[in-house]
Amino acid sequence: MLLNIVAFCVFYALSALAYYFNHRYIYHTKPRGPRAIQALWKIWAKFHMDHHRHWKQDDPETKTYVKVPIVGKLAGLIIICSLCLLINPGAGLGVGGFFIVYGIRHGTIHGFKVANIFKPVNKDTHIYKHHMSHHMPGGLNVNHSGVHPFIDRLFGTYHDPDDILRRSSSDH
Ligand SMILES: [Zn+2]
Ligand SMILES: [Zn+2]
C-alpha cells in the first residue's frame, strides 16, 4: 500500500513536470534545423497553438481545444495501463490523477461545467488569473504550468498574473 501511495505522488509530480517542460520548451519554442523536425513540431504543437487562438469564453471553438483529443486520451490510457502493469497501480493512477485534475481545472477555468459537477472557476481566483495570464500576448513566455502555479515559481517562470492582465487590458 505504501509503495502505491509513494508511486502515486511521484508519478503525479512527474506528469505535472512533463506537462510544464513540454509546454515551455516544445509547444512555445519553434525548432530550427531540418524541415522534418519543424514538420513534426507543427503536428505536435498544433492543438496547443489552436487552443491559443481559441481561448476566450465567447468563442464557439474554445470548447474543442479545451477537451483532450481522442488521440491524447488513447495515449494516456496506454501509458496508465502500462505503468499499472510494469510498476504498480499507484504509478498508473498518479498519471491518471494528473490528467483528471488538469482536465477539471482547465475546463472550469475556461468557463465550462465539467462532468456536470464542477462549476466554472471564479474569475477573481489566483488559479484563474494565472492560467488566463498565459493566454495574453504578454504572458506567452511565462506561467507555463497550466494549473499548478507553484511549478512556475519553482523554475522561475512565475509572473504576477494581475500585472499581465492589467497591462493587457490597458493595451486594448
Ligand atoms: Zn501555451
Ligand atoms: Zn487554456
mmCIF file of C-alpha atoms and ligand atoms in Angstrom:
data_model
loop_
_atom_site.group_PDB
_atom_site.id
_atom_site.type_symbol
_atom_site.label_atom_id
_atom_site.label_comp_id
_atom_site.label_asym_id
_atom_site.label_seq_id
_atom_site.Cartn_x
_atom_site.Cartn_y
_atom_site.Cartn_z
ATOM 1 C CA MET A 1 0.000 0.000 0.000
ATOM 2 C CA LEU A 2 2.751 2.453 0.986
ATOM 3 C CA LEU A 3 4.593 1.775 -2.272
ATOM 4 C CA ASN A 4 1.424 2.555 -4.206
ATOM 5 C CA ILE A 5 0.963 5.852 -2.357
ATOM 6 C CA VAL A 6 4.599 6.828 -2.981
ATOM 7 C CA ALA A 7 4.294 5.837 -6.665
ATOM 8 C CA PHE A 8 1.066 7.852 -6.971
ATOM 9 C CA CYS A 9 2.768 11.015 -5.648
ATOM 10 C CA VAL A 10 5.942 10.506 -7.720
ATOM 11 C CA PHE A 11 4.060 9.892 -10.982
ATOM 12 C CA TYR A 12 1.617 12.736 -10.371
ATOM 13 C CA ALA A 13 4.587 15.076 -9.900
ATOM 14 C CA LEU A 14 6.408 13.650 -12.955
ATOM 15 C CA SER A 15 3.294 14.180 -15.096
ATOM 16 C CA ALA A 16 2.946 17.798 -13.954
ATOM 17 C CA LEU A 17 6.651 18.387 -14.688
ATOM 18 C CA ALA A 18 6.413 16.684 -18.099
ATOM 19 C CA TYR A 19 3.474 18.945 -18.929
ATOM 20 C CA TYR A 20 5.393 22.029 -17.816
ATOM 21 C CA PHE A 21 8.586 21.264 -19.760
ATOM 22 C CA ASN A 22 6.718 20.175 -22.871
ATOM 23 C CA HIS A 23 4.645 23.354 -22.745
ATOM 24 C CA ARG A 24 7.611 25.625 -22.079
ATOM 25 C CA TYR A 25 10.300 24.134 -24.305
ATOM 26 C CA ILE A 26 8.372 22.388 -27.062
ATOM 27 C CA TYR A 27 4.944 23.970 -27.570
ATOM 28 C CA HIS A 28 6.279 27.511 -27.258
ATOM 29 C CA THR A 29 9.709 27.016 -28.792
ATOM 30 C CA LYS A 30 9.628 26.642 -32.561
ATOM 31 C CA PRO A 31 12.599 24.443 -33.516
ATOM 32 C CA ARG A 32 15.272 25.421 -36.028
ATOM 33 C CA GLY A 33 17.091 22.957 -38.227
ATOM 34 C CA PRO A 34 15.855 20.170 -40.512
ATOM 35 C CA ARG A 35 12.461 20.556 -42.130
ATOM 36 C CA ALA A 36 11.388 17.152 -40.848
ATOM 37 C CA ILE A 37 11.848 18.350 -37.246
ATOM 38 C CA GLN A 38 9.865 21.506 -37.975
ATOM 39 C CA ALA A 39 7.089 19.465 -39.608
ATOM 40 C CA LEU A 40 6.930 17.154 -36.580
ATOM 41 C CA TRP A 41 6.786 20.164 -34.261
ATOM 42 C CA LYS A 42 3.878 21.617 -36.247
ATOM 43 C CA ILE A 43 1.903 18.399 -35.800
ATOM 44 C CA TRP A 44 2.779 18.060 -32.094
ATOM 45 C CA ALA A 45 2.129 21.690 -31.171
ATOM 46 C CA LYS A 46 -0.887 22.277 -33.446
ATOM 47 C CA PHE A 47 -3.546 21.517 -30.859
ATOM 48 C CA HIS A 48 -1.941 23.827 -28.319
ATOM 49 C CA MET A 49 -1.497 26.610 -30.855
ATOM 50 C CA ASP A 50 -5.182 26.206 -31.804
ATOM 51 C CA HIS A 51 -6.039 26.499 -28.102
ATOM 52 C CA HIS A 52 -4.081 29.768 -28.024
ATOM 53 C CA ARG A 53 -6.119 31.028 -30.989
ATOM 54 C CA HIS A 54 -9.440 29.986 -29.421
ATOM 55 C CA TRP A 55 -9.436 30.521 -25.676
ATOM 56 C CA LYS A 56 -11.991 33.238 -24.992
ATOM 57 C CA GLN A 57 -15.233 32.191 -23.348
ATOM 58 C CA ASP A 58 -17.390 33.731 -26.075
ATOM 59 C CA ASP A 59 -15.520 31.922 -28.873
ATOM 60 C CA PRO A 60 -17.638 28.921 -30.021
ATOM 61 C CA GLU A 61 -14.480 26.944 -30.919
ATOM 62 C CA THR A 62 -12.898 27.224 -27.471
ATOM 63 C CA LYS A 63 -14.532 24.031 -26.166
ATOM 64 C CA THR A 64 -12.992 21.950 -28.992
ATOM 65 C CA TYR A 65 -9.468 22.887 -27.898
ATOM 66 C CA VAL A 66 -10.062 22.622 -24.167
ATOM 67 C CA LYS A 67 -11.175 18.998 -24.360
ATOM 68 C CA VAL A 68 -8.398 16.405 -24.601
ATOM 69 C CA PRO A 69 -8.496 14.986 -28.170
ATOM 70 C CA ILE A 70 -9.205 11.284 -28.641
ATOM 71 C CA VAL A 71 -5.557 10.539 -29.615
ATOM 72 C CA GLY A 72 -4.427 12.118 -26.332
ATOM 73 C CA LYS A 73 -6.961 10.094 -24.352
ATOM 74 C CA LEU A 74 -5.837 6.861 -26.021
ATOM 75 C CA ALA A 75 -2.144 7.641 -25.464
ATOM 76 C CA GLY A 76 -2.907 8.477 -21.814
ATOM 77 C CA LEU A 77 -4.793 5.208 -21.370
ATOM 78 C CA ILE A 78 -1.916 3.187 -22.856
ATOM 79 C CA ILE A 79 0.606 4.923 -20.553
ATOM 80 C CA ILE A 80 -1.619 4.424 -17.488
ATOM 81 C CA CYS A 81 -2.247 0.715 -18.207
ATOM 82 C CA SER A 82 1.454 0.108 -18.955
ATOM 83 C CA LEU A 83 2.523 1.732 -15.672
ATOM 84 C CA CYS A 84 -0.070 -0.278 -13.719
ATOM 85 C CA LEU A 85 1.365 -3.486 -15.192
ATOM 86 C CA LEU A 86 5.070 -2.563 -15.169
ATOM 87 C CA ILE A 87 5.334 -0.701 -11.837
ATOM 88 C CA ASN A 88 2.170 -0.726 -9.731
ATOM 89 C CA PRO A 89 -1.403 0.639 -9.800
ATOM 90 C CA GLY A 90 -0.311 3.723 -7.825
ATOM 91 C CA ALA A 91 2.004 4.793 -10.662
ATOM 92 C CA GLY A 92 -0.764 4.496 -13.267
ATOM 93 C CA LEU A 93 -3.232 6.309 -11.015
ATOM 94 C CA GLY A 94 -0.690 9.101 -10.457
ATOM 95 C CA VAL A 95 -0.621 9.828 -14.207
ATOM 96 C CA GLY A 96 -4.401 9.373 -14.422
ATOM 97 C CA GLY A 97 -4.874 11.664 -11.422
ATOM 98 C CA PHE A 98 -2.866 14.386 -13.123
ATOM 99 C CA PHE A 99 -4.964 14.113 -16.313
ATOM 100 C CA ILE A 100 -8.177 14.304 -14.262
ATOM 101 C CA VAL A 101 -7.073 17.292 -12.144
ATOM 102 C CA TYR A 102 -5.743 19.071 -15.237
ATOM 103 C CA GLY A 103 -8.916 18.354 -17.222
ATOM 104 C CA ILE A 104 -11.246 19.571 -14.473
ATOM 105 C CA ARG A 105 -9.229 22.688 -13.659
ATOM 106 C CA HIS A 106 -8.533 23.653 -17.262
ATOM 107 C CA GLY A 107 -12.151 23.182 -18.358
ATOM 108 C CA THR A 108 -13.594 25.095 -15.414
ATOM 109 C CA ILE A 109 -11.014 27.905 -15.795
ATOM 110 C CA HIS A 110 -12.187 28.361 -19.384
ATOM 111 C CA GLY A 111 -15.755 28.722 -18.138
ATOM 112 C CA PHE A 112 -17.173 25.233 -18.709
ATOM 113 C CA LYS A 113 -19.056 22.974 -16.348
ATOM 114 C CA VAL A 114 -17.033 19.741 -16.293
ATOM 115 C CA ALA A 115 -18.697 16.318 -15.921
ATOM 116 C CA ASN A 116 -21.867 18.169 -14.902
ATOM 117 C CA ILE A 117 -20.407 18.570 -11.390
ATOM 118 C CA PHE A 118 -17.527 21.050 -11.419
ATOM 119 C CA LYS A 119 -18.636 24.651 -11.931
ATOM 120 C CA PRO A 120 -16.707 27.363 -13.805
ATOM 121 C CA VAL A 121 -13.915 28.868 -11.735
ATOM 122 C CA ASN A 122 -14.442 32.322 -10.249
ATOM 123 C CA LYS A 123 -12.578 34.966 -12.263
ATOM 124 C CA ASP A 124 -11.145 36.522 -9.112
ATOM 125 C CA THR A 125 -9.212 33.414 -8.111
ATOM 126 C CA HIS A 126 -5.458 33.120 -8.475
ATOM 127 C CA ILE A 127 -5.720 29.835 -10.406
ATOM 128 C CA TYR A 128 -7.984 31.539 -12.987
ATOM 129 C CA LYS A 129 -5.776 34.611 -13.374
ATOM 130 C CA HIS A 130 -2.568 32.540 -13.514
ATOM 131 C CA HIS A 131 -3.839 30.391 -16.385
ATOM 132 C CA MET A 132 -5.531 33.213 -18.292
ATOM 133 C CA SER A 133 -2.475 35.455 -18.000
ATOM 134 C CA HIS A 134 -0.571 32.863 -20.098
ATOM 135 C CA HIS A 135 -3.174 33.314 -22.849
ATOM 136 C CA MET A 136 -2.489 37.060 -23.026
ATOM 137 C CA PRO A 137 0.087 38.311 -25.577
ATOM 138 C CA GLY A 138 2.306 39.488 -22.699
ATOM 139 C CA GLY A 139 2.084 36.139 -20.913
ATOM 140 C CA LEU A 140 3.109 33.625 -23.571
ATOM 141 C CA ASN A 141 6.638 33.216 -22.193
ATOM 142 C CA VAL A 142 5.632 32.834 -18.551
ATOM 143 C CA ASN A 143 3.155 30.925 -16.357
ATOM 144 C CA HIS A 144 3.535 27.682 -18.309
ATOM 145 C CA SER A 145 2.421 25.220 -15.659
ATOM 146 C CA GLY A 146 -1.240 25.303 -16.685
ATOM 147 C CA VAL A 147 -2.974 24.574 -13.417
ATOM 148 C CA HIS A 148 -0.114 24.209 -10.900
ATOM 149 C CA PRO A 149 1.257 27.752 -10.434
ATOM 150 C CA PHE A 150 3.867 26.676 -7.848
ATOM 151 C CA ILE A 151 5.777 24.850 -10.619
ATOM 152 C CA ASP A 152 6.343 28.207 -12.322
ATOM 153 C CA ARG A 153 7.633 29.595 -9.015
ATOM 154 C CA LEU A 154 9.971 26.598 -8.742
ATOM 155 C CA PHE A 155 11.540 27.174 -12.174
ATOM 156 C CA GLY A 156 11.490 30.971 -12.244
ATOM 157 C CA THR A 157 8.771 31.396 -14.893
ATOM 158 C CA TYR A 158 6.161 32.761 -12.494
ATOM 159 C CA HIS A 159 4.964 36.263 -13.327
ATOM 160 C CA ASP A 160 2.320 38.102 -11.333
ATOM 161 C CA PRO A 161 -0.920 37.372 -13.269
ATOM 162 C CA ASP A 162 -2.529 40.635 -12.121
ATOM 163 C CA ASP A 163 0.340 42.558 -13.691
ATOM 164 C CA ILE A 164 -0.027 40.762 -17.062
ATOM 165 C CA LEU A 165 -3.812 41.124 -17.083
ATOM 166 C CA ARG A 166 -3.589 44.811 -16.161
ATOM 167 C CA ARG A 167 -1.065 45.514 -18.939
ATOM 168 C CA SER A 168 -3.117 43.532 -21.486
ATOM 169 C CA SER A 169 -6.331 45.377 -20.688
ATOM 170 C CA SER A 170 -4.603 48.768 -20.953
ATOM 171 C CA ASP A 171 -3.189 47.729 -24.385
ATOM 172 C CA HIS A 172 -6.704 47.371 -25.825
HETATM 173 ZN ZN ZN B 1 0.716 27.858 -24.080
HETATM 174 ZN ZN ZN B 2 -6.088 27.272 -21.505
#
